[in-house]
Short mmCIF file of C-alpha atoms in Angstrom, two decimals:
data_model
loop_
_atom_site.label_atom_id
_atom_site.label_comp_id
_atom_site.label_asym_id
_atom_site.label_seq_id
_atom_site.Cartn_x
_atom_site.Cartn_y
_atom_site.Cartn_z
CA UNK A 1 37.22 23.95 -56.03
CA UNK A 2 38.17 27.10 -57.86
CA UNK A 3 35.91 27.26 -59.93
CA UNK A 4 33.16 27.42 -56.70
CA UNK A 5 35.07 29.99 -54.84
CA UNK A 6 34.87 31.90 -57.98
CA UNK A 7 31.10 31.86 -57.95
CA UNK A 8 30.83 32.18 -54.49
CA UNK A 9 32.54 35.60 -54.70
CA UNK A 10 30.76 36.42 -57.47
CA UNK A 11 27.43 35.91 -55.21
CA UNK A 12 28.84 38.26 -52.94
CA UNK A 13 30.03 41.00 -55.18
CA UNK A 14 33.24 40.26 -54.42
CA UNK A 15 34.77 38.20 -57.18
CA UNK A 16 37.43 41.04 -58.27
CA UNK A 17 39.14 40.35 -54.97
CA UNK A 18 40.06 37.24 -56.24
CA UNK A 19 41.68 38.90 -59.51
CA UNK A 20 44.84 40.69 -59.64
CA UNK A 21 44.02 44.48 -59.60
CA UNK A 22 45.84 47.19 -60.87
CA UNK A 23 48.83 48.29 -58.39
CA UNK A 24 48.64 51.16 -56.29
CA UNK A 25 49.09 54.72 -57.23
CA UNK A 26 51.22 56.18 -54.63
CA UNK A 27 50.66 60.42 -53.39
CA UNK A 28 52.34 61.82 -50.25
CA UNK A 29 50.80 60.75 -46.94
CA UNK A 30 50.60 64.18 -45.80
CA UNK A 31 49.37 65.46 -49.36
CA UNK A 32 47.77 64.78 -52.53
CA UNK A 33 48.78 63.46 -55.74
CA UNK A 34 47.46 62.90 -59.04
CA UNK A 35 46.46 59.18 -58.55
CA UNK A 36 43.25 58.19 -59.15
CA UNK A 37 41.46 54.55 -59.86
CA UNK A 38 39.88 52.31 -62.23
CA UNK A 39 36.33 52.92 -63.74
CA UNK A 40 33.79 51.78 -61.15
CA UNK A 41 36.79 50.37 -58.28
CA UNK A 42 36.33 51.72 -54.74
CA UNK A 43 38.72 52.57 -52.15
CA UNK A 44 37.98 52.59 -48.52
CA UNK A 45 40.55 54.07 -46.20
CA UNK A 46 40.36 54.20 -42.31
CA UNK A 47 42.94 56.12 -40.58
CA UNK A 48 43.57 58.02 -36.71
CA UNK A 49 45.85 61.48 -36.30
CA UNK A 50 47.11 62.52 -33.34
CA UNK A 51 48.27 66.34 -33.77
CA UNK A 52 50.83 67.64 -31.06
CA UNK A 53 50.31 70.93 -29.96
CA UNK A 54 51.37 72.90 -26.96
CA UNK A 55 48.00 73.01 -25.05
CA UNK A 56 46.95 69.25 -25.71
CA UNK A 57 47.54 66.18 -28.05
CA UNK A 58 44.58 66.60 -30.54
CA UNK A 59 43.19 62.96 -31.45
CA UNK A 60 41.18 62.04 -34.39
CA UNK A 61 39.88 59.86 -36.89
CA UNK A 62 39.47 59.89 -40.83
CA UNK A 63 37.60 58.15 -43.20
CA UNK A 64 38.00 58.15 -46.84
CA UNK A 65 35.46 56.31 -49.20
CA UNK A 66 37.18 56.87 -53.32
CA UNK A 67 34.78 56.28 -56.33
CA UNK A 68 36.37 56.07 -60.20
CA UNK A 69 33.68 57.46 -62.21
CA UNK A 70 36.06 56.82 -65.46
CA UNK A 71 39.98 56.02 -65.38
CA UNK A 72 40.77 59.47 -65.21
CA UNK A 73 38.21 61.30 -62.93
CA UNK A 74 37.46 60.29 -59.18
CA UNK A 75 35.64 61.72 -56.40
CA UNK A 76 36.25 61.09 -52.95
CA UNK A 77 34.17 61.70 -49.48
CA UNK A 78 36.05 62.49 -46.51
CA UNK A 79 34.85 62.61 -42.96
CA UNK A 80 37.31 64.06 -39.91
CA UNK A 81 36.12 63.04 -36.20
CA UNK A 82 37.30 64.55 -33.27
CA UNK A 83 37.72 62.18 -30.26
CA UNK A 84 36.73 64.79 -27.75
CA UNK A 85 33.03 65.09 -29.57
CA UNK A 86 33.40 68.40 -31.83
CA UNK A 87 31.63 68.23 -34.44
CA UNK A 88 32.37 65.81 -37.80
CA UNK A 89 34.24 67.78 -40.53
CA UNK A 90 32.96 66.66 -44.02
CA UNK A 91 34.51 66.99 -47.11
CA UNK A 92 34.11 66.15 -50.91
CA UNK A 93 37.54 66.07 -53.05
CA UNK A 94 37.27 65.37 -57.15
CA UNK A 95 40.07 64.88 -59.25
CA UNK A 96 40.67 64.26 -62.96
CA UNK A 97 43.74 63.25 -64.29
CA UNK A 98 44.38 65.15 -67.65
CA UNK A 99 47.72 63.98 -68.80
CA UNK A 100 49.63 60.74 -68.46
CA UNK A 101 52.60 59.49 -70.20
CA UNK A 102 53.71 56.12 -70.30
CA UNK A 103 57.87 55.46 -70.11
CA UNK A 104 59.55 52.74 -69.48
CA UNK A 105 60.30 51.60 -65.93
CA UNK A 106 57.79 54.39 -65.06
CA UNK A 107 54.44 57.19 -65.69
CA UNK A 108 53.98 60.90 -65.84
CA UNK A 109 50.85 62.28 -65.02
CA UNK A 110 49.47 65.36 -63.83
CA UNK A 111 45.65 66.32 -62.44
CA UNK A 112 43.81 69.02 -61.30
CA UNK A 113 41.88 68.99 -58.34
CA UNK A 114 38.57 70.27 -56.31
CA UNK A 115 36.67 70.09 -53.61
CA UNK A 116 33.94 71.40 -50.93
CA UNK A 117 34.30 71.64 -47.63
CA UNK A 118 31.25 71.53 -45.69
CA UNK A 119 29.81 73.36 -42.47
CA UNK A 120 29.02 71.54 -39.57
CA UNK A 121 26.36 68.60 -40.02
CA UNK A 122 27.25 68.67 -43.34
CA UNK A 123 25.70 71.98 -44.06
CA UNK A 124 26.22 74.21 -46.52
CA UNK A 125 29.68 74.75 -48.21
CA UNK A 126 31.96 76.65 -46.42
CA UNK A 127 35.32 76.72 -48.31
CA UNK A 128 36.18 75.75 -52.04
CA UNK A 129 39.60 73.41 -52.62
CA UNK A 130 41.21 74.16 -55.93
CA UNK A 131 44.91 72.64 -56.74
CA UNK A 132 46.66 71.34 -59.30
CA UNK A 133 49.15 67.93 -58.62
CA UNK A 134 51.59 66.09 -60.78
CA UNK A 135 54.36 63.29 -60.45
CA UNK A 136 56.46 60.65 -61.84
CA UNK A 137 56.39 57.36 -60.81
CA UNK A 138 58.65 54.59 -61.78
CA UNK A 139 59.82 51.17 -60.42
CA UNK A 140 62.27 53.00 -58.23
CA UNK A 141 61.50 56.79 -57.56
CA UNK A 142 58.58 58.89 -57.39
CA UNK A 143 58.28 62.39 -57.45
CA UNK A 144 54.80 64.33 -56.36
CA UNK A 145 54.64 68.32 -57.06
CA UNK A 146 51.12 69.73 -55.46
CA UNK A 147 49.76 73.25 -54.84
CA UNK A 148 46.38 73.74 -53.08
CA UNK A 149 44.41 76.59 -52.18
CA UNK A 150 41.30 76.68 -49.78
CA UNK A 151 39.18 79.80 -50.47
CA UNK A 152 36.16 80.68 -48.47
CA UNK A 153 36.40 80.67 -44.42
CA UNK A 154 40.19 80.02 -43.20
CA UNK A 155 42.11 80.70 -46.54
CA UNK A 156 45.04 78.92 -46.76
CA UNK A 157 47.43 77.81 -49.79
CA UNK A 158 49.15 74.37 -49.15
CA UNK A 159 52.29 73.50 -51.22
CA UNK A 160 53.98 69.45 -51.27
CA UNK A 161 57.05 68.52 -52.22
CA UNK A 162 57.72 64.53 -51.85
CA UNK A 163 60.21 61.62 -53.10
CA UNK A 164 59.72 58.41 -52.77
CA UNK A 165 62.08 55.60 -53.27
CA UNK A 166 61.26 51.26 -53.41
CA UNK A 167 64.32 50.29 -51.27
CA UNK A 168 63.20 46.49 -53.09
CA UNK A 169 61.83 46.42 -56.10
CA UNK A 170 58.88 43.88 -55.84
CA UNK A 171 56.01 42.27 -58.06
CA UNK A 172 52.31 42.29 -57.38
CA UNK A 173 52.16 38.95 -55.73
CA UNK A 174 54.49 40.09 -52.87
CA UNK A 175 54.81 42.95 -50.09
CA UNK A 176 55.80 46.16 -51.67
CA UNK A 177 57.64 49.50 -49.51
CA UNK A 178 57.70 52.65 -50.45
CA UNK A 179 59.82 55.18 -48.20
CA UNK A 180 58.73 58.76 -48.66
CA UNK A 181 60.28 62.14 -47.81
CA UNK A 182 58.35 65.10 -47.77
CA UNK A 183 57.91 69.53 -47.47
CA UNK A 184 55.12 71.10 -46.57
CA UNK A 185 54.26 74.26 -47.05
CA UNK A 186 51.09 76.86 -45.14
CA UNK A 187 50.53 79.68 -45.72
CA UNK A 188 47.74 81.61 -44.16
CA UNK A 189 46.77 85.25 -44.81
CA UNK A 190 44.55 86.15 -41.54
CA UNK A 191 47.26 86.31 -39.42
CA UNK A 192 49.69 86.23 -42.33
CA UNK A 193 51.94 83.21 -41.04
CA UNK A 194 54.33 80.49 -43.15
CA UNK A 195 54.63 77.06 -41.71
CA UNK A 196 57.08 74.67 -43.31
CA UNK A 197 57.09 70.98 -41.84
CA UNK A 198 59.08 68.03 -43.09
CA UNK A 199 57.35 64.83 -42.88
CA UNK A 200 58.30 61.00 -43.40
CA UNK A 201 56.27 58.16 -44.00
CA UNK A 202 55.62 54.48 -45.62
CA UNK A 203 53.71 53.05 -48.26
CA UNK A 204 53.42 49.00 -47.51
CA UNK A 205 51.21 47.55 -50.33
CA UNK A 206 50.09 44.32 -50.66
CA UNK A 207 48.32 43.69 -53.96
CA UNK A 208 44.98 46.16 -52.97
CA UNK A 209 45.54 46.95 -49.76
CA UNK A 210 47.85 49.03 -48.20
CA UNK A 211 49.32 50.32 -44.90
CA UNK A 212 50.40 54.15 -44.12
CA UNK A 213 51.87 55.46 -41.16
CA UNK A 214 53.63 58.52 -40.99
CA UNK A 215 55.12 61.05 -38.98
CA UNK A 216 55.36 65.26 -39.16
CA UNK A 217 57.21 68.07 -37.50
CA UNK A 218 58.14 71.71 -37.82
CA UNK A 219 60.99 73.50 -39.70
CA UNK A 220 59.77 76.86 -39.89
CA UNK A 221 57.10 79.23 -38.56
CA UNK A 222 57.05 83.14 -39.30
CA UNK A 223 54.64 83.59 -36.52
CA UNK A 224 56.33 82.63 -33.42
CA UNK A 225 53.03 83.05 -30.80
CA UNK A 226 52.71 79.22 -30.51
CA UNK A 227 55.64 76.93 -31.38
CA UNK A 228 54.25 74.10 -33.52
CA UNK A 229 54.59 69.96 -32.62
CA UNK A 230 54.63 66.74 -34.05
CA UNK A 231 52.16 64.96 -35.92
CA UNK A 232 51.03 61.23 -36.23
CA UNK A 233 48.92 59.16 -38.73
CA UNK A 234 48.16 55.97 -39.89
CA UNK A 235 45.77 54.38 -42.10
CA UNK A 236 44.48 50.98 -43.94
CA UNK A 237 43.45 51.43 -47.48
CA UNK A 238 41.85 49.04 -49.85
CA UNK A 239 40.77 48.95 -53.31
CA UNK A 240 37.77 46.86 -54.86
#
């Protein structure tokens, strides 16, 4: 009986969803992180974000679609829809991971990372994404470092600081949490204004997918013309 569920799969293209993959690579939900995946896996994430502001609640949803092209360099497509109808924002991220260092109980790695972002109907680029990331993460804390800086139209530099902790430490075969704290940093240079938020969110992983809601809201604004709200999200990911 296994053995014909095994070539069944197989027909399909699906017979590495019935073999323990490699565990997730954690980053901060409202950041980036140095994580990327295996030569030739795929991730697929679907996610909605509601942003609070004072004139309206600002709905929206996200798609993600990861490619490894080798163990240590991904790219990743990322599409932004309004609810209201404005128009799709498209994206495409790369990363490559240059350093990683093996410890007991744990990794160090470190990546930097680009991007394009796109004009409306996918037009020309508008904006270049440039950043560097790097972490540790072991059995029972992580760590993510990440700077980011959008050049082009709307400049802005993004900073992360995020720890995570595994309340439970788990094995692949069973439910896995990951709580994570997080700073973000904006700053923008046309007005020149500083935003700081503090976010906090969950990583639930179950061998290759996993579950991430989190939640965002203010700490600090230099510019006080419109006081800034909370933030939602949530998201499925899987890996294949």
């Amino acid at each position: 009986m296994g053995g014909l569920l095994g070539w069944m799969l197989a027909g399909f293209g699906l017979d590495g969803l019935a073999q323990p993959l490699p565990p997730f690579r954690h980053e901060p939900i409202f950041g980036l992180g140095p994580r990327t995946i295996w030569q030739g896996g795929w991730g697929i994430e679907v996610g909605v974000d509601r942003n609070r502001t004072v004139r309206a609640d600002q709905w929206r949803l996200e798609y993600e679609v990861l490619y490894g092209l080798t163990v240590n360099w991904a790219t990743t497509l990322v599409l932004e829809q309004p609810v209201d109808g404005a128009p799709v924002d498209v994206s495409v991220r790369t990363k490559y991971r240059f350093f990683r260092r093996d410890v007991r109980g744990g990794v160090y790695h470190a990546a930097v990372l680009g991007g394009l972002v796109l004009a409306e109907g996918a037009g020309a680029p508008e904006a270049v994404l440039l950043g560097l990331s790097a972490a540790y993460e072991g059995r029972r804390w992580l760590l993510f470092l990440t700077g980011r800086q959008r050049l082009g139209q709307r400049p802005v530099t993004r900073y992360d600081v995020a720890l995570g902790v595994r309340p439970v430490r788990t094995g692949y075969y069973q439910p896995d949490l990951v709580v994570m704290a997080e700073v973000n940093g904006q700053l923008f240079r046309d007005p020149v204004d500083h935003r700081m938020l503090a976010a906090v969110g969950l990583w639930l992983t179950y061998r290759n997918w996993a579950f991430k809601p989190g939640i965002q809201w203010p700490l600090y604004r230099s510019r006080g013309v419109e006081p800034l709200r909370s933030r939602w999200v949530g998201s499925i990911e899987v890996h294949f």
